[in-house]
Every structure is written in structure tokens, then in C-alpha cells.
Tab-separated table of C-alpha atoms and ligand atoms in Angstrom:
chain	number	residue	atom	x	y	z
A	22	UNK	CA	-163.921	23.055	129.178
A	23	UNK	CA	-162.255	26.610	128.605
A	24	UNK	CA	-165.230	29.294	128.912
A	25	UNK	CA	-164.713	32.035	126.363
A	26	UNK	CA	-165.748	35.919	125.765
A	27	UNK	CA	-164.997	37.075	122.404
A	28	UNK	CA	-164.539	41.036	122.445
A	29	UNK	CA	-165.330	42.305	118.742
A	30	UNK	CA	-167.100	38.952	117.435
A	31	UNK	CA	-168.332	40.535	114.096
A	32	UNK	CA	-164.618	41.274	113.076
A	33	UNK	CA	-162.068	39.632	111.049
A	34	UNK	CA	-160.856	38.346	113.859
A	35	UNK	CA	-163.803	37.221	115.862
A	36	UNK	CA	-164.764	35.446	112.936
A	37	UNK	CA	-162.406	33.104	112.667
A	38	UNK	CA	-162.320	32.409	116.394
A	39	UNK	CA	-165.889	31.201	116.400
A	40	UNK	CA	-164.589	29.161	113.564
A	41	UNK	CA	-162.231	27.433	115.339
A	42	UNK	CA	-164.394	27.594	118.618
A	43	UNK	CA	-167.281	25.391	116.130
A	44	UNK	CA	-163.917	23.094	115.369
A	45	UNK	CA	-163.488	22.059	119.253
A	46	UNK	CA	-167.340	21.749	121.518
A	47	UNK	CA	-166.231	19.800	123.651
A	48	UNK	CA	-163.547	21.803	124.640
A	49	UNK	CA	-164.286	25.677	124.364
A	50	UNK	CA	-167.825	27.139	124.852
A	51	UNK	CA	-168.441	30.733	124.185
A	52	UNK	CA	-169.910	32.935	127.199
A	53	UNK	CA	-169.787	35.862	126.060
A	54	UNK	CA	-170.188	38.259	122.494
A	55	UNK	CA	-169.558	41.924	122.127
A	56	UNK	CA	-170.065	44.102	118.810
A	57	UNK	CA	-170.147	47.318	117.695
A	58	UNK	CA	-173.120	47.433	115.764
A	59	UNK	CA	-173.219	44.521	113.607
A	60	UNK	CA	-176.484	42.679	114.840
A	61	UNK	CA	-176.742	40.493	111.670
A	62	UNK	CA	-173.539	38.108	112.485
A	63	UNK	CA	-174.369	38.853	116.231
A	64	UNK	CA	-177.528	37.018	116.022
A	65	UNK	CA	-175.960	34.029	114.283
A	66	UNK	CA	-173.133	33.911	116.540
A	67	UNK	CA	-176.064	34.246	119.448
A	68	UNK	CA	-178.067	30.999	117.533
A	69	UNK	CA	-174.859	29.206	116.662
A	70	UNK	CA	-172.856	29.677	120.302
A	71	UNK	CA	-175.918	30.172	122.944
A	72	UNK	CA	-173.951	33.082	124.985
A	73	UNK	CA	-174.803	34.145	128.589
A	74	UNK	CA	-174.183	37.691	127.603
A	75	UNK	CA	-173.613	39.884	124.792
A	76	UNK	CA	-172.512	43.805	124.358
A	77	UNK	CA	-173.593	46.046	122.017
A	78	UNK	CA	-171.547	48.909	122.131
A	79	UNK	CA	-173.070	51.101	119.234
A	80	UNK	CA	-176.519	52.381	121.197
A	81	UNK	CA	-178.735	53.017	118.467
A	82	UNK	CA	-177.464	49.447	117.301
A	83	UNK	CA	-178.667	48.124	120.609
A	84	UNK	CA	-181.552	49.667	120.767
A	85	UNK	CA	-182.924	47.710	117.633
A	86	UNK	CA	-181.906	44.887	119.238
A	87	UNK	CA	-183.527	44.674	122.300
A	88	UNK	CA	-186.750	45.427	120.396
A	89	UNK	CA	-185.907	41.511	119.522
A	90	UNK	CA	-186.261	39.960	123.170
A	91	UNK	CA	-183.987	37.351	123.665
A	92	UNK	CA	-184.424	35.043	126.168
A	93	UNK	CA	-182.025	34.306	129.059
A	94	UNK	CA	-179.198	36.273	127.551
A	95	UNK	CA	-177.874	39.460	129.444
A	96	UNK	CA	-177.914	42.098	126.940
A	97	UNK	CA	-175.308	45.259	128.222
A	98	UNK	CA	-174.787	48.432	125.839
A	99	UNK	CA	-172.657	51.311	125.451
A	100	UNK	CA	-168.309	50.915	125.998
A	101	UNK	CA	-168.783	49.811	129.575
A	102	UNK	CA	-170.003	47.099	128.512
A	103	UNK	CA	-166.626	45.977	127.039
A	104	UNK	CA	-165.176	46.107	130.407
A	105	UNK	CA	-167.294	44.241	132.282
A	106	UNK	CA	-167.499	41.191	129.532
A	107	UNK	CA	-163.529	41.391	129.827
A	108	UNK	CA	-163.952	40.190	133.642
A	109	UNK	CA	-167.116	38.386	133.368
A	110	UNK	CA	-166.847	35.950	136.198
A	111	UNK	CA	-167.752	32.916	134.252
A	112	UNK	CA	-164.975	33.016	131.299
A	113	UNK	CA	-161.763	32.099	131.526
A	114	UNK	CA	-160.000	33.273	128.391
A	115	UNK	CA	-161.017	36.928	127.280
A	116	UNK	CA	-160.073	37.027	123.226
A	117	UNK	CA	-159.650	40.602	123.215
A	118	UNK	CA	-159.946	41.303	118.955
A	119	UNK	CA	-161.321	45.105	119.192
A	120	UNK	CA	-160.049	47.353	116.797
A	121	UNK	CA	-157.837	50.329	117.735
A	122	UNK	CA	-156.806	51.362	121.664
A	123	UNK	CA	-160.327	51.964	122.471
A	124	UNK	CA	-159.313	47.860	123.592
A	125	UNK	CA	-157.082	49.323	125.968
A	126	UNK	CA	-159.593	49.214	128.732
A	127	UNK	CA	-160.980	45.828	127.944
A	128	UNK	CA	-157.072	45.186	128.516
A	129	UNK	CA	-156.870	46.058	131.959
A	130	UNK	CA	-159.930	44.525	132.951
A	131	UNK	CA	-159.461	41.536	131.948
A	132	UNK	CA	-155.788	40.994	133.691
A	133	UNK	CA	-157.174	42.881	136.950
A	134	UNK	CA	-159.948	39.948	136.488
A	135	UNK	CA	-156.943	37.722	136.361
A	136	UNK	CA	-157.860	35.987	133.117
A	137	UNK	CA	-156.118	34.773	130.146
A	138	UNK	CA	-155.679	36.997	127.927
A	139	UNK	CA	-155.592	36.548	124.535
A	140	UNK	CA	-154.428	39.695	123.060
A	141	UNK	CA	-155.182	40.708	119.175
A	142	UNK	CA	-155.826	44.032	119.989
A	143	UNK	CA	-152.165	45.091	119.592
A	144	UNK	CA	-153.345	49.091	119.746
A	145	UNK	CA	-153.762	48.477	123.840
A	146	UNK	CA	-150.196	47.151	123.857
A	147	UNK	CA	-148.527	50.337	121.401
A	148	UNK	CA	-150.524	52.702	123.445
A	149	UNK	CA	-150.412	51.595	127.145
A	150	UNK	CA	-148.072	49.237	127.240
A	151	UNK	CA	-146.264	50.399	130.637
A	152	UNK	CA	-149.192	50.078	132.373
A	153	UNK	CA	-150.677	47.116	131.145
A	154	UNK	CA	-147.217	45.286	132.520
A	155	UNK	CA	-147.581	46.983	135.756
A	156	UNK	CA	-151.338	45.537	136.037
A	157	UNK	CA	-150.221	41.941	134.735
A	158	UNK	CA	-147.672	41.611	137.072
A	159	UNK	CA	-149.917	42.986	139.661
A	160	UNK	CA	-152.765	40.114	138.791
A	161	UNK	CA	-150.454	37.520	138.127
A	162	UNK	CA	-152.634	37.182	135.071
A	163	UNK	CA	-151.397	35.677	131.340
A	164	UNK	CA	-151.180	37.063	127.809
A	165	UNK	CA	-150.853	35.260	124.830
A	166	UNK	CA	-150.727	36.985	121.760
A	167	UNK	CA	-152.682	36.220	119.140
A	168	UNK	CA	-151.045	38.617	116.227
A	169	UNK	CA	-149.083	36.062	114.220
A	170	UNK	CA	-145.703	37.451	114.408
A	171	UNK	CA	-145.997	37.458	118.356
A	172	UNK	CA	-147.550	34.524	118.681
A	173	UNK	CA	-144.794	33.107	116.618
A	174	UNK	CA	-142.390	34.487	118.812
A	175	UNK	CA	-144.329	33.230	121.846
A	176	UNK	CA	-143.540	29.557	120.760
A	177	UNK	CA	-140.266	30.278	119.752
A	178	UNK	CA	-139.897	31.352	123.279
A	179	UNK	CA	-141.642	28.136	124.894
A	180	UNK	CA	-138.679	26.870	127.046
A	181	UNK	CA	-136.090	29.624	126.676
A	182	UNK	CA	-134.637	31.879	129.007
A	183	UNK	CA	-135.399	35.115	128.293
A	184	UNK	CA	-131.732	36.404	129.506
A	185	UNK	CA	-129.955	34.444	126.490
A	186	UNK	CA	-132.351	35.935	124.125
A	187	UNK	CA	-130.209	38.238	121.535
A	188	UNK	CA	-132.619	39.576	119.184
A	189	UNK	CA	-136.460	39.683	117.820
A	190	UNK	CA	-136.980	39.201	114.566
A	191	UNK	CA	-140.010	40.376	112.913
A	192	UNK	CA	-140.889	39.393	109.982
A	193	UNK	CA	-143.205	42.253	107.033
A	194	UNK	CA	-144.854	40.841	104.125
A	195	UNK	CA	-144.200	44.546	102.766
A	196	UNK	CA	-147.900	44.993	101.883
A	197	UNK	CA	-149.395	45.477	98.371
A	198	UNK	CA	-146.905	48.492	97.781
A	199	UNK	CA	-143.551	46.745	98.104
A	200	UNK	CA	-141.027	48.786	95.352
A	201	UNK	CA	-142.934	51.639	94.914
A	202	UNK	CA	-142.006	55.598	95.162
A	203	UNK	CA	-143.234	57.606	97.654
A	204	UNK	CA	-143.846	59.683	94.541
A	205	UNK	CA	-145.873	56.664	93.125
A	206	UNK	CA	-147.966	55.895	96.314
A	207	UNK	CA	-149.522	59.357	96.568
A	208	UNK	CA	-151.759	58.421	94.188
A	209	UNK	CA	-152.830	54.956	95.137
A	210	UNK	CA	-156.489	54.376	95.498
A	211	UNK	CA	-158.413	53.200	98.966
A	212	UNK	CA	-159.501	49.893	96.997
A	213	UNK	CA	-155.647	49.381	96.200
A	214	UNK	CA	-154.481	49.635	99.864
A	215	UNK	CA	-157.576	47.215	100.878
A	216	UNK	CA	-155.986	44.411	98.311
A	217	UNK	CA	-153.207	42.661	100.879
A	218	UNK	CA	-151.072	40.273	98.721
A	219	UNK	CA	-151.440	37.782	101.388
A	220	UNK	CA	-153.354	38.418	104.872
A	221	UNK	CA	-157.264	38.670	105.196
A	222	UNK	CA	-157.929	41.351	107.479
A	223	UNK	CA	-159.978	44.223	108.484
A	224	UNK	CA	-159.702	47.191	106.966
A	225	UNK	CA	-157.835	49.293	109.745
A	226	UNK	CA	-155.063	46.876	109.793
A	227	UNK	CA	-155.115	46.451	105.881
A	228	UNK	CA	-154.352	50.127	105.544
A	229	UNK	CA	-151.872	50.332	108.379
A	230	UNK	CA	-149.819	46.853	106.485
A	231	UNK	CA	-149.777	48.738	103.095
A	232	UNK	CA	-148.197	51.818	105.105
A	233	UNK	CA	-146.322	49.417	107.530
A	234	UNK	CA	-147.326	51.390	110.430
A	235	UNK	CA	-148.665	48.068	110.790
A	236	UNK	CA	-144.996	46.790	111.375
A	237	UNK	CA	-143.956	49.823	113.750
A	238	UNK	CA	-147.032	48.861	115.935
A	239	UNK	CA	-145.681	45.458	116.357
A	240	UNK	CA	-142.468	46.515	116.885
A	241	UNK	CA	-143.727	48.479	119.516
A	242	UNK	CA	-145.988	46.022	121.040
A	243	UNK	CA	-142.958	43.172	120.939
A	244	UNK	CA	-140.978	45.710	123.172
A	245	UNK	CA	-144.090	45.066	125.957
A	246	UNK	CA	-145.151	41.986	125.748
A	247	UNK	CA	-141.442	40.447	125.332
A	248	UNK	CA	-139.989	43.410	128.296
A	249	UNK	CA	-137.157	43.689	124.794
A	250	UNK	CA	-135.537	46.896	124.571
A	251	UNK	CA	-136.243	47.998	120.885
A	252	UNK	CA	-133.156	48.376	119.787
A	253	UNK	CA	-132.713	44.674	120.351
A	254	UNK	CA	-136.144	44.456	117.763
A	255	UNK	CA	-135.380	43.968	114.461
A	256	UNK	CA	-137.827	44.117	110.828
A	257	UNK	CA	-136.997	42.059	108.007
A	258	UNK	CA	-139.220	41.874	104.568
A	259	UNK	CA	-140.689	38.438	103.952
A	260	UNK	CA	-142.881	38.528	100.955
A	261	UNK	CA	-144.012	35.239	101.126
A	262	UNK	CA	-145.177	35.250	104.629
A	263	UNK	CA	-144.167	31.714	105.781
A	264	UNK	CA	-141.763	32.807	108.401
A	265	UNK	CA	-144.237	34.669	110.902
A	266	UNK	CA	-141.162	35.558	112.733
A	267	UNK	CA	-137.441	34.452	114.668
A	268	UNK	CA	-135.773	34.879	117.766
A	269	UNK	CA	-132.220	34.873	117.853
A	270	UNK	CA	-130.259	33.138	120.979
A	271	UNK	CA	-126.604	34.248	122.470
A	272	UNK	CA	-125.026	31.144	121.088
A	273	UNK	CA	-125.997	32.702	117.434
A	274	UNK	CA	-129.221	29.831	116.729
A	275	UNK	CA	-132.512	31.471	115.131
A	276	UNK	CA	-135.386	29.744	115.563
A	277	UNK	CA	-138.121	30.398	113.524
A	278	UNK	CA	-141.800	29.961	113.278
A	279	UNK	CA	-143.448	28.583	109.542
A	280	UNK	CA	-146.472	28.312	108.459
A	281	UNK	CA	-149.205	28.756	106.376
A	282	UNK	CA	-150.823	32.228	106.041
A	283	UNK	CA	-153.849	31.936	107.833
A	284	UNK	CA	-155.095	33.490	111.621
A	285	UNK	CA	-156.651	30.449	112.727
A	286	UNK	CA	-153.277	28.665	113.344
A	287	UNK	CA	-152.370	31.541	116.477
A	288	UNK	CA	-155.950	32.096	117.273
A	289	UNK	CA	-155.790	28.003	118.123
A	290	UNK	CA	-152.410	27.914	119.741
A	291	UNK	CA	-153.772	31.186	121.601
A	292	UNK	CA	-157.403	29.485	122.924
A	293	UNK	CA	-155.383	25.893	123.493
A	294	UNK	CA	-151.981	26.726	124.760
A	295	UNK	CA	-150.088	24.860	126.482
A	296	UNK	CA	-151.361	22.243	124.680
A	297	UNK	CA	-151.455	21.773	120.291
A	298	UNK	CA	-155.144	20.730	118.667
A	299	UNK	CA	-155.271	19.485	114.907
A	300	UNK	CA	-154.557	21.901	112.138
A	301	UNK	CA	-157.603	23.531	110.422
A	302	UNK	CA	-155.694	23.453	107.111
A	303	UNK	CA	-153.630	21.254	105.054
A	304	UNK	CA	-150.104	20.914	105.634
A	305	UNK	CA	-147.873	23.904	104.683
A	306	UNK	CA	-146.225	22.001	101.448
A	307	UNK	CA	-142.193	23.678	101.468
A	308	UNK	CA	-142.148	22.316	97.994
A	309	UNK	CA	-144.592	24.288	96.185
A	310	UNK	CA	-143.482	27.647	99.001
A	311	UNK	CA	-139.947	26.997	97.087
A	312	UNK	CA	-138.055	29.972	97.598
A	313	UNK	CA	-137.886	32.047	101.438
A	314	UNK	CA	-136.268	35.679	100.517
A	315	UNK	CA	-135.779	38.230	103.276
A	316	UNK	CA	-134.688	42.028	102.496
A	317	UNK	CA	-134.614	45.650	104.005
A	318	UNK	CA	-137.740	47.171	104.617
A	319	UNK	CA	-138.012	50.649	102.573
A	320	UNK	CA	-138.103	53.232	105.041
A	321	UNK	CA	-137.779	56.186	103.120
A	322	UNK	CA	-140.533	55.232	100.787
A	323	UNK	CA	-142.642	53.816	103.790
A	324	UNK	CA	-141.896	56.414	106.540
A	325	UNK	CA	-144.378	55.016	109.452
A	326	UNK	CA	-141.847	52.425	110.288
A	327	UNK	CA	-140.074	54.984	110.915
A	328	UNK	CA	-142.210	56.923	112.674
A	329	UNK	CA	-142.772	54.036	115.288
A	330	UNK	CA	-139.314	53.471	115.763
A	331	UNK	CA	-138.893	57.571	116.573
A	332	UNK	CA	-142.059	56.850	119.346
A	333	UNK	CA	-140.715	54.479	120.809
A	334	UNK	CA	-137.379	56.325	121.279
A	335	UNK	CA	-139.064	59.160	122.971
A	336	UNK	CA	-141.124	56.811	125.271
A	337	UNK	CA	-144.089	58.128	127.541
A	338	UNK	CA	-147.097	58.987	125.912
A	339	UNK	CA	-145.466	59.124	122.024
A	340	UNK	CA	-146.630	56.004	121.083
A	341	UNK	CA	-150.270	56.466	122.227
A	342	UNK	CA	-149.559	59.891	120.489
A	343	UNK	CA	-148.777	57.911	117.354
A	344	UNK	CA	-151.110	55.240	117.177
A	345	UNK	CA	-153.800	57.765	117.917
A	346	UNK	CA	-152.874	59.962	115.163
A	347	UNK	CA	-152.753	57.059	112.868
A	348	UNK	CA	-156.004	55.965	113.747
A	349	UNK	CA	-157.672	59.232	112.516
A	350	UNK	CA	-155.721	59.774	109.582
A	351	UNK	CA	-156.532	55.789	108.307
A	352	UNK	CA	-159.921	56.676	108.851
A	353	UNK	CA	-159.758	59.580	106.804
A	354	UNK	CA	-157.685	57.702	104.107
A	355	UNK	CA	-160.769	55.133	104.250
A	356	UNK	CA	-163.354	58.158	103.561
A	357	UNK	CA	-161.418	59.894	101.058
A	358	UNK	CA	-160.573	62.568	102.695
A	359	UNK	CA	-156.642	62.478	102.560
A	360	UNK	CA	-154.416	61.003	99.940
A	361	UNK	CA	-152.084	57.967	101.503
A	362	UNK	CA	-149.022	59.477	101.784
A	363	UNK	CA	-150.912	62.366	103.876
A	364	UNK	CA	-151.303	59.461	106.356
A	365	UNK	CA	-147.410	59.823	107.887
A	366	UNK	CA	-147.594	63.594	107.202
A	367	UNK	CA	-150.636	63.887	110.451
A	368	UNK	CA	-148.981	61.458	112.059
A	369	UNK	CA	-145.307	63.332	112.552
A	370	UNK	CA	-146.891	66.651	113.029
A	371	UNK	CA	-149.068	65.590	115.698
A	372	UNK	CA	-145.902	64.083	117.507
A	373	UNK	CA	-143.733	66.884	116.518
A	374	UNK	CA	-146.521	68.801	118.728
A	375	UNK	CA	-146.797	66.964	121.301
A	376	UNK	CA	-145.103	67.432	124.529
A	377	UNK	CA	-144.625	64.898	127.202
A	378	UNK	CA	-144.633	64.903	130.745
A	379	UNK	CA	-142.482	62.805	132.984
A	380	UNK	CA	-145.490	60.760	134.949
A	381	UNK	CA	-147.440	57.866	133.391
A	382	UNK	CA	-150.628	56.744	134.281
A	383	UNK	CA	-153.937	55.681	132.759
A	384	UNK	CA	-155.699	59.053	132.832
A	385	UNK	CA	-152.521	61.037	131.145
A	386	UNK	CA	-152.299	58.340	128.653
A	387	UNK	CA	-156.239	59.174	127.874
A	388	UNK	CA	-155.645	62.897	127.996
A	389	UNK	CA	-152.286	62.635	125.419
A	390	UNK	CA	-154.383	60.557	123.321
A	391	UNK	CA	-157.562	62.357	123.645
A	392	UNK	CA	-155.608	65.622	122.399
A	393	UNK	CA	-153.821	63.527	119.428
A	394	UNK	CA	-156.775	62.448	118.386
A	395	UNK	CA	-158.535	66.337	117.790
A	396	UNK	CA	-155.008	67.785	116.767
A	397	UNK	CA	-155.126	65.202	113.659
A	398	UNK	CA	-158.451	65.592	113.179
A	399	UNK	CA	-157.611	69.214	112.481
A	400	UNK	CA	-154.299	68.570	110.503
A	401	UNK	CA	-156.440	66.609	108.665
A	402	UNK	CA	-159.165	69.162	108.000
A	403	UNK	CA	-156.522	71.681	107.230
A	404	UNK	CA	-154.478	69.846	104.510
B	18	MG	MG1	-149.325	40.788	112.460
């Protein structure tokens, strides 16, 4: 029996994990639950999965809850309580599936705890990705990544040798916006960006696929978990989203990873790893998929790629500096507040702005994001 704690349960994500958790009782049981503030699909989860302990970390959210009284459970608020479910003594996989690198901490606790990690939190890996290696070697502790592209390089890595690995090969569905002008997108509509040809999702990562920021964040987050340089990372455009992504060998072979659109397939492989369960879905039929096309992604229409790339270039604390900067601006794209193609506009000014030292540590990383985050917050208000 693998014990489980599910970090941001209510989410896309989360969702689907209890899903496939619900598939499998004899051989995953769920310890522990955190939320933001969504008590509604908490207390189902809590009915449905009996937990030891759950998090709230939204207080006034909390605070309604515990007005409830629930028996036997351990009931821990505010963001603290994030990092002690990721190294709660009973679990033995922490699904990390927060959104945005306030996961970052939850992170490191949970390899300083030693657990399995299964990562879908790909923010902690863009913004502290130097220092979450350091701690995983450190522990000895395991990731497995649970984004599909990475997970699909993950088995495409199963019994390889990382030295005769030539390239990474990541594949973009090229969001709902594929072909259009930048001059076109500056006009397209919140509920437009939330309508993903092909992926359910949350929100945050809906936006950041239409920009492909989404892309430059896993580009990003390859270059840690894989220890590949970037400029051995490449992005191709896959619209129909079968191949999740390749790895290219020395002696020239690609292998890639197919399948159908759907999270549950690398959340699975993620909770059962080493060994395969049966599919949730239907076979992937290649007959009706047809046609496979790969092409350039559009980087001058679609400059966050770009963007990324540049971060990762300048190393240090530009990538925290980044993903920071996207954070608020999506968020302010959600509310209305900025038009979509305002969204790369905070993000380069902010890292224009920002200057780098030459250490690295957890606290810096915090500071350089901290300041990101109030610099775009005033771009933002400015514009
Ligand atoms: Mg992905």
C-alpha cells in the first residue's frame, strides 16, 4: 500500500488524482488533503478518502471549517501547513499539484523528508531549480514528474544512460492561438484564452499554454529535472498532442512517448512507477489520430518562449524573476486588467530591471521574487 498526500486536492490536478486513487484501493490510500479554500470538494474528498490530515491554507476558509468538527482528522491552516503535509511522516508519495512557486517550499520539504515526489508543480522547478537538486541529492530522495511532456520523457529515459542522451524534445500543442498576429492577439478575450484546443486544465496554466510561457516553463524545468543544458532542449509544435514528447540518443534514434490526451495516464505512471496499472481510457486508436505534423513554434508572434529561453541564459534568479512576473501579469489578464499581449510586455521589463547577484540560496531566490512580484504589480498598474 503506497500512502499518499495530495497538495492542492481541489485543483485540476488533484482531481484527477483522487480519480485514479478511487481506480486502485487496494493499492494507494490517501493520508493527507490540502486546499486553498475550496471546502465544498474538500469535504467530499474528506467523505470519499477518510484522510488523517487536511490543510486549509486560505484562513478565513478554515475558519468556516472548523466550525464543522470533524472527527479524528488533524485539521492545520495557513501556508505552513503545506510544508508540514509535504513531510508528513505517514505518506510516502507527496503529489505536489499547487499552483504557481508558492509550491516551491512544499518542494523542499518533501525531498528533505526523503519522499517521492511527484512533481506537477513545475513553478518550484522554473524558479528554484538549483536548489531543489542540491536538496535531492542531499536526501537521496526521488522525483517523478507528473507534467506530461516530462513524464513522457521520464519513460523515454527508463533504461538509458543519460551520457548518450543528444537532445530533449518537447513537444507544444501551440494553444488556441496557433497562426495568429501579435497584432490579432491583442484583442483576444479572457474566455478565448480559457478555451485549450486540447488539454483540461486550470486556468493559470490555460493562460500561460495560449501564451506558451507555458512551453518556456517546461523548457526550463526539463533543464533541472533532466541536469540538460538548454541549449541541448529543443520545442517543436504538435497540434494534435499525441506525441507528449522525444528524446533523441547519440546513435541518431528518437524515442517517443504517444498517447491519448488525458492527465490521468502520467498522474498513474507517476503514483505506480516502476511498475504499469491498467489504462483509465480506451486505447489511443492511430487510425482515427491519422496524421502526426510537427512545425516551428512562432516566436515572434508568441514572445514568452522567448522570454524563457533569455532566463534561462542569464541563470540565477531570472527565471524566478520570470515566472514571478508572469504569475502577476496572468492574474491580471484573468481580472481584466491588462490586454494579453501586455502579459510578455511586464514580464521583459521586470527582467530587464532586475539585477542579479552571484550567490544562490533559498532566501535570495524569495527576495528576487518577492521584488518581481511588486515591480509587475506596478508595471501593471501603470500601463
Ligand atoms: Mg505540460
Amino acid at each position: 500500500m503506497k500512502n499518499i498526500v495530495i497538495l492542492g486536492s481541489s485543483g485540476s490536478i488533484g482531481k484527477q488524482t483522487v480519480d485514479i486513487i478511487k481506480r486502485h484501493p487496494d493499492l494507494f490510500k490517501v493520508v493527507g488533503l490540502s486546499v486553498q479554500s475550496n471546502i465544498k470538494v474538500l469535504e467530499k474528498q474528506i467523505t470519499e478518502l477518510k484522510p488523517k490530515v487536511v490543510a486549509i491554507t486560505d484562513e478565513a476558509a478554515a475558519k468556516s471549517f472548523k466550525d464543522k468538527n470533524y472527527e479524528g482528522i488533524e485539521i492545520i491552516t495557513g501556508l505552513d501547513g503545506l510544508e508540514y503535509l509535504a513531510a508528513y511522516s505517514d505518506a510516502n508519495i507527496v503529489l505536489n499539484a499547487l499552483v504557481g512557486s508558492v509550491g516551491l517550499k512544499s518542494t523542499l520539504s518533501a525531498l528533505k523528508a526523503g519522499k517521492i515526489l511527484a512533481l506537477a508543480n513545475k513553478e518550484s522547478m522554473v524558479a528554484g531549480g538549483a536548489i531543489v537538486n542540491r536538496i535531492k541529492e542531499e536526501s537521496g530522495a526521488t522525483i517523478i514528474p507528473v507534467d506530461s511532456e516530462h513524464n513522457a520523457i521520464f519513460q523515454c529515459l527508463v533504461g538509458e544512460c543519460k551520457d548518450e542522451v543528444e537532445r530533449l524534445i518537447i513537444t507544444a500543442s501551440g494553444g488556441p492561438f496557433r497562426g495568429r498576429s501579435f497584432n490579432d492577439l491583442k484583442s483576444v478575450t479572457v474566455e478565448e484564452a480559457l478555451a485549450h484546443p486540447r488539454w483540461t486544465m486550470g486556468p493559470k496554466i490555460t493562460i500561460d499554454s495560449a501564451t506558451l510561457m507555458n512551453k518556456g516553463l517546461e523548457v526550463i524545468e526539463a533543464r533541472w529535472l533532466f541536469d540538460m543544458p538548454y541549449e541541448k532542449i529543443d520545442v517543436v509544435v504538435h497540434p494534435q498532442s499525441i506525441v507528449h514528447s522525444m528524446v533523441e540518443f547519440k546513435d541518431g534514434s528518437i524515442k517517443a512517448h504517444l498517447g491519448k490526451t488525458d492527465m490521468r495516464i502520467p498522474i498513474q505512471y507517476a503514483l505506480s512507477y516502476p511498475e504499469r496499472l491498467p489504462s483509465p481510457l480506451p486505447s489511443l486508436n492511430l487510425i482515427e489520430v491519422a496524421q502526426l505534423t510537427f512545425e516551428k513554434p512562432d516566436i515572434k508572434n508568441f514572445p514568452c518562449l522567448k522570454l524563457a529561453f533569455e532566463s534561462i541564459k542569464r541563470g540565477k534568479t531570472y527565471p524566478a524573476v520570470l515566472n514571478a512576473a508572469n504569475e502577476e501579469a496572468v492574474d491580471a489578464f484573468l481580472k481584466k486588467k491588462i490586454s494579453f499581449t501586455t502579459i510578455p510586455y511586464v514580464i521583459e521589463k521586470v527582467m530587464d530591471e532586475h539585477e542579479a547577484g552571484n550567490e544562490l540560496d533559498l532566501g535570495i531566490l524569495l527576495e528576487a521574487e518577492r521584488w518581481a512580484r511588486s515591480r509587475a504589480r506596478e508595471v501593471i498598474d501603470l500601463h
